[in-house]
């Protein structure tokens, strides 16, 4: 008979949902363990929940580490929720990412014979991000050791933080000095901005999610992967021209030619999303440019752009390889965003139609096509859920031989899947950042044997995290 707070020992055999790991006791009882654990760890854990078929426990000690366990490079690991897998070596990360996709296809989608390839690795596993969002909070997340000290003895103030939210703590942030996924220049911007804001706290109080007063909200830094252009975007409640110009000068003096543009975005929203309603350009042009493959993209403060430039190029090239496009093909690119995949496909087919719901993204996509002098791309602002109202526009463009779909993490709306089944193109390439929604949507596509899943290729765009991208090829039966 098990009791709450009872200590148990077991060997971790697999990952589980909700950032838990899984193992079995000697009597066969299943246990889900919370904590920073690697597959193969021999652990001690404390039972916190007892169910008929399983137990939930909290890690208390790693008794014997797995061979794949390594020392994390980041001093914030375990507190900051960004890099959950820094304690595992990179080959193990790749193995687990492939297993995530394979398991979802088997257990959720029912694809028991699919060929799920090994995960394509990243060349750079640190300092690969071209965009980082830092949050300001007026409550700093304190370690247990800091909580036991008088506030006046601490190195940092308790009412100022610029960094990342601890998991589940939206009112508090960990004050970060260095992020190992960001570039050195981005970390320099982080610390220069903190220095300036601490010096001007009276005029730049931090926005409070409780009182909805204050100024400082977010610091968004973009560092282009190829052009190395650098954008700093400070998101505040109101625009204070003199103060923002002073910050722009402060950054420009310290960074020199490395700083391409500084923007002050303002928002009146009560939520904490790093998205401005108005933009005030204090230095440079207010945007940067970067390349993916042969194509150049203009990146504004609110633009979507893949956050790992080098891996995005590998992802897009693999999409083309999986699609096997022919010069006479008509192609649809669903959820096309700013047209990145659309542009890549344009040089390999007769014509391609990008479909996107967000108006600003469609505008950017058209501008990107024009900038790159591509004439066989068209873009439509359409809602894929409204099947009947968009069918005439699709018919006017022509029936596709290949459809590429890259939906958001939640996957495709049932109506959008139904539209795909009615279009019934010979090939569908499903690009996914969520193995569960890929498996679920794939099963719906394949109902009544309409499509066969012939191949799935995981790609690692986010080393040190549990996120994985994948490309699935469906062929009409």
Short mmCIF file of N, CA and C in Angstrom, two decimals, residues 23-198:
data_model
loop_
_atom_site.label_atom_id
_atom_site.label_comp_id
_atom_site.label_asym_id
_atom_site.label_seq_id
_atom_site.Cartn_x
_atom_site.Cartn_y
_atom_site.Cartn_z
N UNK A 23 8.66 5.56 -15.25
CA UNK A 23 9.36 4.33 -14.88
C UNK A 23 8.40 3.41 -14.15
N UNK A 24 8.88 2.21 -13.81
CA UNK A 24 8.04 1.24 -13.09
C UNK A 24 8.75 0.76 -11.83
N UNK A 25 7.97 0.50 -10.80
CA UNK A 25 8.50 -0.10 -9.59
C UNK A 25 8.61 -1.62 -9.77
N UNK A 26 9.25 -2.27 -8.82
CA UNK A 26 9.46 -3.72 -8.94
C UNK A 26 8.16 -4.49 -9.02
N UNK A 27 7.08 -3.95 -8.43
CA UNK A 27 5.79 -4.66 -8.47
C UNK A 27 4.99 -4.33 -9.73
N UNK A 28 5.58 -3.57 -10.66
CA UNK A 28 4.91 -3.25 -11.92
C UNK A 28 4.12 -1.96 -11.90
N UNK A 29 4.02 -1.28 -10.76
CA UNK A 29 3.27 -0.03 -10.68
C UNK A 29 3.98 1.06 -11.50
N UNK A 30 3.22 1.75 -12.34
CA UNK A 30 3.75 2.84 -13.16
C UNK A 30 3.89 4.11 -12.33
N UNK A 31 4.96 4.84 -12.60
CA UNK A 31 5.23 6.08 -11.86
C UNK A 31 5.61 7.19 -12.84
N UNK A 32 4.94 8.33 -12.71
CA UNK A 32 5.30 9.53 -13.45
C UNK A 32 6.03 10.47 -12.50
N UNK A 33 7.26 10.82 -12.87
CA UNK A 33 8.13 11.59 -11.97
C UNK A 33 8.36 12.98 -12.53
N UNK A 34 8.15 13.98 -11.66
CA UNK A 34 8.39 15.37 -12.03
C UNK A 34 9.79 15.78 -11.58
N UNK A 35 10.49 16.55 -12.43
CA UNK A 35 11.82 17.02 -12.07
C UNK A 35 12.75 16.96 -13.27
N UNK A 36 13.98 17.39 -13.07
CA UNK A 36 14.98 17.39 -14.14
C UNK A 36 15.63 16.01 -14.19
N UNK A 37 15.14 15.19 -15.11
CA UNK A 37 15.52 13.79 -15.15
C UNK A 37 15.90 13.40 -16.57
N UNK A 38 16.84 12.46 -16.68
CA UNK A 38 17.22 11.89 -17.97
C UNK A 38 16.81 10.42 -18.01
N UNK A 39 16.48 9.95 -19.19
CA UNK A 39 16.16 8.54 -19.36
C UNK A 39 17.39 7.71 -18.98
N UNK A 40 17.20 6.76 -18.09
CA UNK A 40 18.30 5.95 -17.59
C UNK A 40 18.75 6.33 -16.20
N UNK A 41 18.30 7.48 -15.69
CA UNK A 41 18.62 7.87 -14.31
C UNK A 41 18.01 6.88 -13.31
N UNK A 42 18.76 6.53 -12.28
CA UNK A 42 18.23 5.80 -11.12
C UNK A 42 17.93 6.86 -10.07
N UNK A 43 16.64 7.02 -9.71
CA UNK A 43 16.23 8.16 -8.90
C UNK A 43 15.50 7.74 -7.64
N UNK A 44 15.51 8.66 -6.69
CA UNK A 44 14.61 8.58 -5.55
C UNK A 44 13.57 9.67 -5.73
N UNK A 45 12.31 9.35 -5.43
CA UNK A 45 11.24 10.31 -5.61
C UNK A 45 10.23 10.19 -4.49
N UNK A 46 9.47 11.25 -4.29
CA UNK A 46 8.48 11.31 -3.21
C UNK A 46 7.08 11.31 -3.83
N UNK A 47 6.24 10.39 -3.38
CA UNK A 47 4.89 10.27 -3.94
C UNK A 47 4.05 11.48 -3.56
N UNK A 48 3.42 12.11 -4.56
CA UNK A 48 2.54 13.25 -4.30
C UNK A 48 1.10 12.98 -4.74
N UNK A 49 0.88 11.93 -5.51
CA UNK A 49 -0.47 11.59 -5.96
C UNK A 49 -0.57 10.08 -6.17
N UNK A 50 -1.68 9.51 -5.72
CA UNK A 50 -1.87 8.05 -5.83
C UNK A 50 -3.14 7.79 -6.63
N UNK A 51 -2.99 7.09 -7.75
CA UNK A 51 -4.11 6.67 -8.56
C UNK A 51 -4.15 5.15 -8.62
N UNK A 52 -5.26 4.62 -9.13
CA UNK A 52 -5.41 3.17 -9.15
C UNK A 52 -4.36 2.50 -10.02
N UNK A 53 -4.06 3.11 -11.17
CA UNK A 53 -3.15 2.49 -12.13
C UNK A 53 -1.73 3.07 -12.11
N UNK A 54 -1.53 4.19 -11.41
CA UNK A 54 -0.21 4.81 -11.45
C UNK A 54 -0.02 5.74 -10.26
N UNK A 55 1.24 6.14 -10.06
CA UNK A 55 1.61 7.12 -9.05
C UNK A 55 2.23 8.34 -9.72
N UNK A 56 2.11 9.49 -9.07
CA UNK A 56 2.84 10.69 -9.49
C UNK A 56 3.78 11.04 -8.35
N UNK A 57 5.05 11.27 -8.68
CA UNK A 57 6.06 11.53 -7.65
C UNK A 57 6.93 12.71 -8.05
N UNK A 58 7.59 13.30 -7.07
CA UNK A 58 8.49 14.43 -7.28
C UNK A 58 9.92 13.98 -7.01
N UNK A 59 10.82 14.30 -7.94
CA UNK A 59 12.22 13.91 -7.79
C UNK A 59 12.82 14.50 -6.51
N UNK A 60 13.51 13.66 -5.74
CA UNK A 60 14.24 14.14 -4.57
C UNK A 60 15.74 13.99 -4.74
N UNK A 61 16.17 12.97 -5.50
CA UNK A 61 17.61 12.77 -5.67
C UNK A 61 17.88 11.85 -6.86
N UNK A 62 18.92 12.18 -7.61
CA UNK A 62 19.42 11.27 -8.64
C UNK A 62 20.47 10.39 -7.99
N UNK A 63 20.15 9.12 -7.80
CA UNK A 63 21.05 8.20 -7.10
C UNK A 63 22.20 7.76 -7.99
N UNK A 64 21.87 7.55 -9.27
CA UNK A 64 22.90 7.13 -10.23
C UNK A 64 22.53 7.74 -11.59
N UNK A 65 23.36 8.66 -12.12
CA UNK A 65 22.99 9.35 -13.36
C UNK A 65 23.09 8.43 -14.58
N UNK A 66 22.25 8.72 -15.57
CA UNK A 66 22.30 8.01 -16.85
C UNK A 66 23.59 8.38 -17.59
N UNK A 67 24.10 7.50 -18.45
CA UNK A 67 25.31 7.82 -19.23
C UNK A 67 25.14 9.04 -20.12
N UNK A 68 23.89 9.37 -20.47
CA UNK A 68 23.64 10.50 -21.36
C UNK A 68 23.53 11.82 -20.61
N UNK A 69 23.53 11.79 -19.30
CA UNK A 69 23.39 13.02 -18.50
C UNK A 69 24.70 13.80 -18.52
N UNK A 70 24.59 15.12 -18.71
CA UNK A 70 25.76 16.00 -18.71
C UNK A 70 25.47 17.19 -17.81
N UNK A 71 26.52 17.99 -17.56
CA UNK A 71 26.37 19.18 -16.73
C UNK A 71 25.85 20.33 -17.60
N UNK A 72 24.72 20.94 -17.24
CA UNK A 72 24.20 22.06 -18.03
C UNK A 72 25.17 23.24 -18.03
N UNK A 73 25.22 23.96 -19.14
CA UNK A 73 26.13 25.10 -19.24
C UNK A 73 25.54 26.36 -18.61
N UNK A 74 24.22 26.39 -18.44
CA UNK A 74 23.54 27.61 -18.00
C UNK A 74 23.32 27.60 -16.50
N UNK A 75 23.66 28.71 -15.85
CA UNK A 75 23.49 28.81 -14.40
C UNK A 75 22.01 28.91 -14.00
N UNK A 76 21.14 29.24 -14.96
CA UNK A 76 19.71 29.35 -14.66
C UNK A 76 18.96 28.06 -14.95
N UNK A 77 19.66 27.04 -15.41
CA UNK A 77 18.99 25.79 -15.76
C UNK A 77 18.28 25.21 -14.54
N UNK A 78 17.05 24.74 -14.78
CA UNK A 78 16.25 24.20 -13.69
C UNK A 78 15.30 25.21 -13.10
N UNK A 79 15.63 26.50 -13.26
CA UNK A 79 14.73 27.57 -12.82
C UNK A 79 14.03 28.18 -14.01
N UNK A 80 14.82 28.60 -15.00
CA UNK A 80 14.26 29.08 -16.27
C UNK A 80 13.73 27.87 -17.04
N UNK A 81 12.54 28.01 -17.58
CA UNK A 81 11.93 26.88 -18.27
C UNK A 81 12.25 26.77 -19.74
N UNK A 82 13.18 27.61 -20.24
CA UNK A 82 13.42 27.64 -21.68
C UNK A 82 14.14 26.43 -22.23
N UNK A 83 15.18 25.96 -21.55
CA UNK A 83 16.02 24.86 -22.05
C UNK A 83 15.86 23.64 -21.14
N UNK A 84 14.84 22.86 -21.38
CA UNK A 84 14.55 21.75 -20.48
C UNK A 84 15.49 20.56 -20.65
N UNK A 85 16.26 20.52 -21.75
CA UNK A 85 17.06 19.33 -22.04
C UNK A 85 18.57 19.59 -22.01
N UNK A 86 19.00 20.67 -21.38
CA UNK A 86 20.44 20.96 -21.34
C UNK A 86 21.22 19.90 -20.57
N UNK A 87 20.53 19.12 -19.74
CA UNK A 87 21.22 18.11 -18.93
C UNK A 87 21.41 16.79 -19.67
N UNK A 88 21.01 16.74 -20.96
CA UNK A 88 21.20 15.54 -21.77
C UNK A 88 22.12 15.84 -22.95
N UNK A 89 22.99 14.89 -23.28
CA UNK A 89 23.88 15.14 -24.41
C UNK A 89 23.08 15.21 -25.71
N UNK A 90 23.71 15.80 -26.74
CA UNK A 90 22.93 16.10 -27.95
C UNK A 90 22.45 14.85 -28.69
N UNK A 91 23.23 13.79 -28.83
CA UNK A 91 22.69 12.58 -29.46
C UNK A 91 21.43 12.04 -28.76
N UNK A 92 21.39 12.17 -27.44
CA UNK A 92 20.20 11.72 -26.72
C UNK A 92 19.01 12.64 -26.99
N UNK A 93 19.26 13.92 -27.10
CA UNK A 93 18.17 14.84 -27.46
C UNK A 93 17.57 14.47 -28.81
N UNK A 94 18.44 14.19 -29.78
CA UNK A 94 17.96 13.82 -31.12
C UNK A 94 17.17 12.51 -31.08
N UNK A 95 17.66 11.55 -30.30
CA UNK A 95 16.95 10.25 -30.19
C UNK A 95 15.55 10.46 -29.61
N UNK A 96 15.46 11.28 -28.58
CA UNK A 96 14.17 11.50 -27.94
C UNK A 96 13.22 12.30 -28.82
N UNK A 97 13.74 13.21 -29.62
CA UNK A 97 12.88 13.98 -30.52
C UNK A 97 12.31 13.07 -31.61
N UNK A 98 13.14 12.21 -32.14
CA UNK A 98 12.63 11.24 -33.13
C UNK A 98 11.58 10.34 -32.50
N UNK A 99 11.82 9.94 -31.25
CA UNK A 99 10.88 9.05 -30.56
C UNK A 99 9.55 9.76 -30.29
N UNK A 100 9.61 11.04 -29.96
CA UNK A 100 8.38 11.81 -29.76
C UNK A 100 7.48 11.73 -30.99
N UNK A 101 8.09 11.99 -32.15
CA UNK A 101 7.32 12.00 -33.39
C UNK A 101 6.82 10.59 -33.71
N UNK A 102 7.70 9.61 -33.63
CA UNK A 102 7.33 8.23 -33.93
C UNK A 102 6.22 7.73 -33.01
N UNK A 103 6.35 8.01 -31.70
CA UNK A 103 5.34 7.55 -30.74
C UNK A 103 3.99 8.19 -31.01
N UNK A 104 3.98 9.50 -31.32
CA UNK A 104 2.71 10.18 -31.60
C UNK A 104 2.04 9.59 -32.84
N UNK A 105 2.82 9.35 -33.88
CA UNK A 105 2.23 8.77 -35.10
C UNK A 105 1.66 7.38 -34.84
N UNK A 106 2.33 6.60 -34.02
CA UNK A 106 1.85 5.25 -33.71
C UNK A 106 0.65 5.28 -32.77
N UNK A 107 0.78 5.97 -31.64
CA UNK A 107 -0.22 5.87 -30.58
C UNK A 107 -1.43 6.78 -30.80
N UNK A 108 -1.21 7.95 -31.39
CA UNK A 108 -2.33 8.88 -31.62
C UNK A 108 -2.89 8.70 -33.03
N UNK A 109 -2.01 8.60 -34.02
CA UNK A 109 -2.46 8.53 -35.40
C UNK A 109 -2.77 7.14 -35.92
N UNK A 110 -2.25 6.12 -35.22
CA UNK A 110 -2.47 4.75 -35.69
C UNK A 110 -1.63 4.38 -36.90
N UNK A 111 -0.56 5.13 -37.16
CA UNK A 111 0.33 4.83 -38.29
C UNK A 111 1.42 3.87 -37.81
N UNK A 112 1.14 2.59 -37.88
CA UNK A 112 2.04 1.61 -37.26
C UNK A 112 3.21 1.19 -38.13
N UNK A 113 3.15 1.51 -39.41
CA UNK A 113 4.22 1.08 -40.31
C UNK A 113 4.97 2.24 -40.95
N UNK A 114 4.74 3.47 -40.45
CA UNK A 114 5.34 4.63 -41.08
C UNK A 114 6.86 4.63 -40.88
N UNK A 115 7.57 5.13 -41.88
CA UNK A 115 9.01 5.25 -41.83
C UNK A 115 9.38 6.61 -41.25
N UNK A 116 9.60 6.67 -39.93
CA UNK A 116 9.99 7.90 -39.26
C UNK A 116 11.52 7.95 -39.20
N UNK A 117 12.10 8.85 -39.96
CA UNK A 117 13.55 8.91 -40.12
C UNK A 117 14.23 9.46 -38.86
N UNK A 118 15.54 9.29 -38.74
CA UNK A 118 16.28 9.93 -37.64
C UNK A 118 16.14 11.45 -37.71
N UNK A 119 16.20 12.09 -36.56
CA UNK A 119 16.05 13.54 -36.50
C UNK A 119 17.27 14.22 -37.11
N UNK A 120 17.01 15.16 -38.03
CA UNK A 120 18.10 15.91 -38.65
C UNK A 120 18.68 16.88 -37.62
N UNK A 121 19.99 16.79 -37.35
CA UNK A 121 20.57 17.61 -36.27
C UNK A 121 20.84 19.04 -36.69
N UNK A 122 21.06 19.89 -35.70
CA UNK A 122 21.49 21.27 -35.94
C UNK A 122 23.01 21.34 -35.89
N UNK A 123 23.58 22.20 -36.71
CA UNK A 123 25.03 22.39 -36.68
C UNK A 123 25.46 23.16 -35.44
N UNK A 124 24.62 24.11 -35.03
CA UNK A 124 24.91 24.91 -33.83
C UNK A 124 23.86 24.58 -32.78
N UNK A 125 24.30 24.16 -31.60
CA UNK A 125 23.34 23.79 -30.56
C UNK A 125 23.24 24.84 -29.46
N UNK A 126 24.04 25.89 -29.54
CA UNK A 126 23.94 27.06 -28.68
C UNK A 126 24.07 28.31 -29.53
N UNK A 127 23.57 29.44 -29.02
CA UNK A 127 23.70 30.76 -29.68
C UNK A 127 23.09 30.75 -31.08
N UNK A 128 22.02 29.99 -31.26
CA UNK A 128 21.44 29.86 -32.60
C UNK A 128 20.21 30.74 -32.84
N UNK A 129 19.66 31.32 -31.81
CA UNK A 129 18.42 32.09 -31.98
C UNK A 129 18.70 33.46 -32.60
N UNK A 130 17.85 33.87 -33.55
CA UNK A 130 17.97 35.20 -34.13
C UNK A 130 16.97 36.18 -33.53
N UNK A 131 16.17 35.71 -32.58
CA UNK A 131 15.22 36.58 -31.89
C UNK A 131 15.03 36.08 -30.47
N UNK A 132 15.08 37.00 -29.50
CA UNK A 132 14.80 36.65 -28.11
C UNK A 132 13.90 37.73 -27.52
N UNK A 133 12.84 37.30 -26.82
CA UNK A 133 11.94 38.21 -26.12
C UNK A 133 12.26 38.16 -24.63
N UNK A 134 12.67 39.29 -24.07
CA UNK A 134 12.90 39.40 -22.64
C UNK A 134 11.74 40.17 -22.01
N UNK A 135 11.37 39.81 -20.81
CA UNK A 135 10.25 40.44 -20.11
C UNK A 135 10.74 41.27 -18.93
N UNK A 136 10.10 42.42 -18.73
CA UNK A 136 10.29 43.20 -17.51
C UNK A 136 9.21 42.79 -16.50
N UNK A 137 9.57 42.64 -15.24
CA UNK A 137 8.58 42.46 -14.17
C UNK A 137 9.03 43.24 -12.95
N UNK A 138 8.03 43.69 -12.17
CA UNK A 138 8.35 44.44 -10.95
C UNK A 138 8.49 43.52 -9.74
N UNK A 139 8.50 42.24 -9.99
CA UNK A 139 8.79 41.24 -8.96
C UNK A 139 9.85 40.29 -9.53
N UNK A 140 11.00 40.25 -8.89
CA UNK A 140 12.05 39.35 -9.36
C UNK A 140 11.88 37.97 -8.74
N UNK A 141 12.03 36.94 -9.55
CA UNK A 141 11.97 35.57 -9.04
C UNK A 141 13.21 35.32 -8.19
N UNK A 142 12.99 34.90 -6.96
CA UNK A 142 14.09 34.68 -6.02
C UNK A 142 14.34 33.19 -5.83
N UNK A 143 15.62 32.85 -5.69
CA UNK A 143 15.96 31.48 -5.35
C UNK A 143 15.64 31.25 -3.87
N UNK A 144 15.60 29.98 -3.47
CA UNK A 144 15.34 29.66 -2.07
C UNK A 144 16.39 30.30 -1.16
N UNK A 145 17.62 30.32 -1.63
CA UNK A 145 18.69 30.93 -0.84
C UNK A 145 18.47 32.43 -0.68
N UNK A 146 18.04 33.10 -1.75
CA UNK A 146 17.79 34.54 -1.69
C UNK A 146 16.62 34.87 -0.77
N UNK A 147 15.61 34.00 -0.76
CA UNK A 147 14.44 34.24 0.10
C UNK A 147 14.81 34.27 1.58
N UNK A 148 15.89 33.61 1.93
CA UNK A 148 16.30 33.53 3.33
C UNK A 148 17.21 34.67 3.73
N UNK A 149 17.47 35.61 2.80
CA UNK A 149 18.33 36.75 3.10
C UNK A 149 17.51 38.04 3.15
N UNK A 150 17.93 39.02 3.94
CA UNK A 150 17.27 40.34 3.93
C UNK A 150 17.40 40.96 2.55
N UNK A 151 16.35 41.59 2.02
CA UNK A 151 16.39 42.16 0.66
C UNK A 151 17.55 43.12 0.44
N UNK A 152 17.91 43.90 1.47
CA UNK A 152 18.97 44.91 1.30
C UNK A 152 20.35 44.28 1.13
N UNK A 153 20.50 43.01 1.44
CA UNK A 153 21.80 42.35 1.30
C UNK A 153 21.97 41.67 -0.06
N UNK A 154 20.91 41.63 -0.85
CA UNK A 154 20.97 40.95 -2.14
C UNK A 154 21.71 41.80 -3.17
N UNK A 155 22.34 41.14 -4.14
CA UNK A 155 23.09 41.84 -5.17
C UNK A 155 22.18 42.60 -6.12
N UNK A 156 20.97 42.07 -6.34
CA UNK A 156 20.04 42.68 -7.28
C UNK A 156 18.76 43.10 -6.55
N UNK A 157 18.10 44.17 -7.02
CA UNK A 157 16.85 44.59 -6.39
C UNK A 157 15.76 43.53 -6.57
N UNK A 158 14.85 43.45 -5.60
CA UNK A 158 13.79 42.44 -5.68
C UNK A 158 12.61 42.94 -6.51
N UNK A 159 12.58 44.25 -6.81
CA UNK A 159 11.44 44.82 -7.53
C UNK A 159 11.80 45.19 -8.97
N UNK A 160 12.84 44.56 -9.53
CA UNK A 160 13.21 44.80 -10.93
C UNK A 160 13.77 43.52 -11.50
N UNK A 161 13.24 43.12 -12.65
CA UNK A 161 13.77 41.95 -13.35
C UNK A 161 13.63 42.17 -14.85
N UNK A 162 14.64 41.75 -15.58
CA UNK A 162 14.61 41.74 -17.05
C UNK A 162 15.16 40.39 -17.49
N UNK A 163 14.29 39.55 -17.98
CA UNK A 163 14.73 38.21 -18.35
C UNK A 163 13.58 37.34 -18.78
N UNK A 164 13.50 36.14 -18.21
CA UNK A 164 12.48 35.16 -18.61
C UNK A 164 11.62 34.78 -17.41
N UNK A 165 10.37 34.50 -17.71
CA UNK A 165 9.45 34.04 -16.67
C UNK A 165 9.82 32.63 -16.23
N UNK A 166 9.81 32.42 -14.92
CA UNK A 166 9.90 31.05 -14.42
C UNK A 166 8.61 30.33 -14.79
N UNK A 167 8.65 29.00 -15.01
CA UNK A 167 7.45 28.28 -15.42
C UNK A 167 6.26 28.54 -14.49
N UNK A 168 5.14 28.99 -15.08
CA UNK A 168 3.92 29.22 -14.31
C UNK A 168 3.93 30.50 -13.50
N UNK A 169 4.96 31.33 -13.62
CA UNK A 169 5.07 32.56 -12.82
C UNK A 169 5.05 33.77 -13.75
N UNK A 170 3.85 34.17 -14.19
CA UNK A 170 3.76 35.24 -15.17
C UNK A 170 3.97 36.63 -14.57
N UNK A 171 3.85 36.74 -13.24
CA UNK A 171 4.06 38.03 -12.59
C UNK A 171 5.52 38.23 -12.19
N UNK A 172 6.34 37.17 -12.28
CA UNK A 172 7.74 37.24 -11.88
C UNK A 172 8.63 36.78 -13.02
N UNK A 173 9.82 37.37 -13.09
CA UNK A 173 10.81 36.95 -14.08
C UNK A 173 12.14 36.71 -13.38
N UNK A 174 12.92 35.82 -13.96
CA UNK A 174 14.30 35.60 -13.52
C UNK A 174 15.16 36.66 -14.19
N UNK A 175 15.91 37.40 -13.41
CA UNK A 175 16.77 38.44 -13.98
C UNK A 175 17.98 37.75 -14.63
N UNK A 176 18.04 37.80 -15.96
CA UNK A 176 19.02 37.05 -16.73
C UNK A 176 20.16 37.96 -17.17
N UNK A 177 21.38 37.52 -16.97
CA UNK A 177 22.54 38.24 -17.49
C UNK A 177 23.00 37.69 -18.84
N UNK A 178 22.85 36.37 -19.00
CA UNK A 178 23.30 35.70 -20.23
C UNK A 178 22.35 34.58 -20.59
N UNK A 179 21.90 34.57 -21.85
CA UNK A 179 21.15 33.44 -22.38
C UNK A 179 22.05 32.72 -23.39
N UNK A 180 22.24 31.43 -23.21
CA UNK A 180 23.16 30.68 -24.06
C UNK A 180 22.57 30.31 -25.42
N UNK A 181 21.29 30.62 -25.63
CA UNK A 181 20.70 30.43 -26.95
C UNK A 181 20.80 31.70 -27.78
N UNK A 182 21.05 32.83 -27.13
CA UNK A 182 21.20 34.11 -27.81
C UNK A 182 22.65 34.33 -28.23
N UNK A 183 22.86 35.28 -29.14
CA UNK A 183 24.23 35.62 -29.55
C UNK A 183 24.85 36.56 -28.51
N UNK A 184 26.15 36.74 -28.60
CA UNK A 184 26.85 37.63 -27.68
C UNK A 184 26.33 39.05 -27.78
N UNK A 185 26.02 39.49 -29.00
CA UNK A 185 25.50 40.85 -29.19
C UNK A 185 24.14 41.03 -28.53
N UNK A 186 23.30 40.02 -28.62
CA UNK A 186 21.98 40.10 -27.99
C UNK A 186 22.11 40.19 -26.47
N UNK A 187 23.02 39.42 -25.91
CA UNK A 187 23.24 39.48 -24.46
C UNK A 187 23.81 40.83 -24.05
N UNK A 188 24.63 41.41 -24.90
CA UNK A 188 25.17 42.75 -24.61
C UNK A 188 24.04 43.78 -24.59
N UNK A 189 23.11 43.69 -25.54
CA UNK A 189 21.95 44.58 -25.58
C UNK A 189 21.13 44.42 -24.30
N UNK A 190 20.93 43.19 -23.88
CA UNK A 190 20.17 42.91 -22.66
C UNK A 190 20.76 43.67 -21.47
N UNK A 191 22.05 43.56 -21.28
CA UNK A 191 22.68 44.16 -20.11
C UNK A 191 22.81 45.68 -20.21
N UNK A 192 23.03 46.19 -21.42
CA UNK A 192 23.06 47.63 -21.61
C UNK A 192 21.68 48.25 -21.33
N UNK A 193 20.63 47.58 -21.77
CA UNK A 193 19.27 48.09 -21.56
C UNK A 193 18.92 48.04 -20.07
N UNK A 194 19.28 46.97 -19.41
CA UNK A 194 19.02 46.88 -17.96
C UNK A 194 19.72 48.03 -17.23
N UNK A 195 20.98 48.26 -17.58
CA UNK A 195 21.76 49.32 -16.96
C UNK A 195 21.07 50.68 -17.12
N UNK A 196 20.60 50.97 -18.33
CA UNK A 196 19.94 52.24 -18.61
C UNK A 196 18.63 52.35 -17.84
N UNK A 197 17.83 51.30 -17.85
CA UNK A 197 16.51 51.35 -17.21
C UNK A 197 16.63 51.47 -15.69
N UNK A 198 17.63 50.86 -15.10
CA UNK A 198 17.84 50.99 -13.66
C UNK A 198 18.26 52.42 -13.29
#
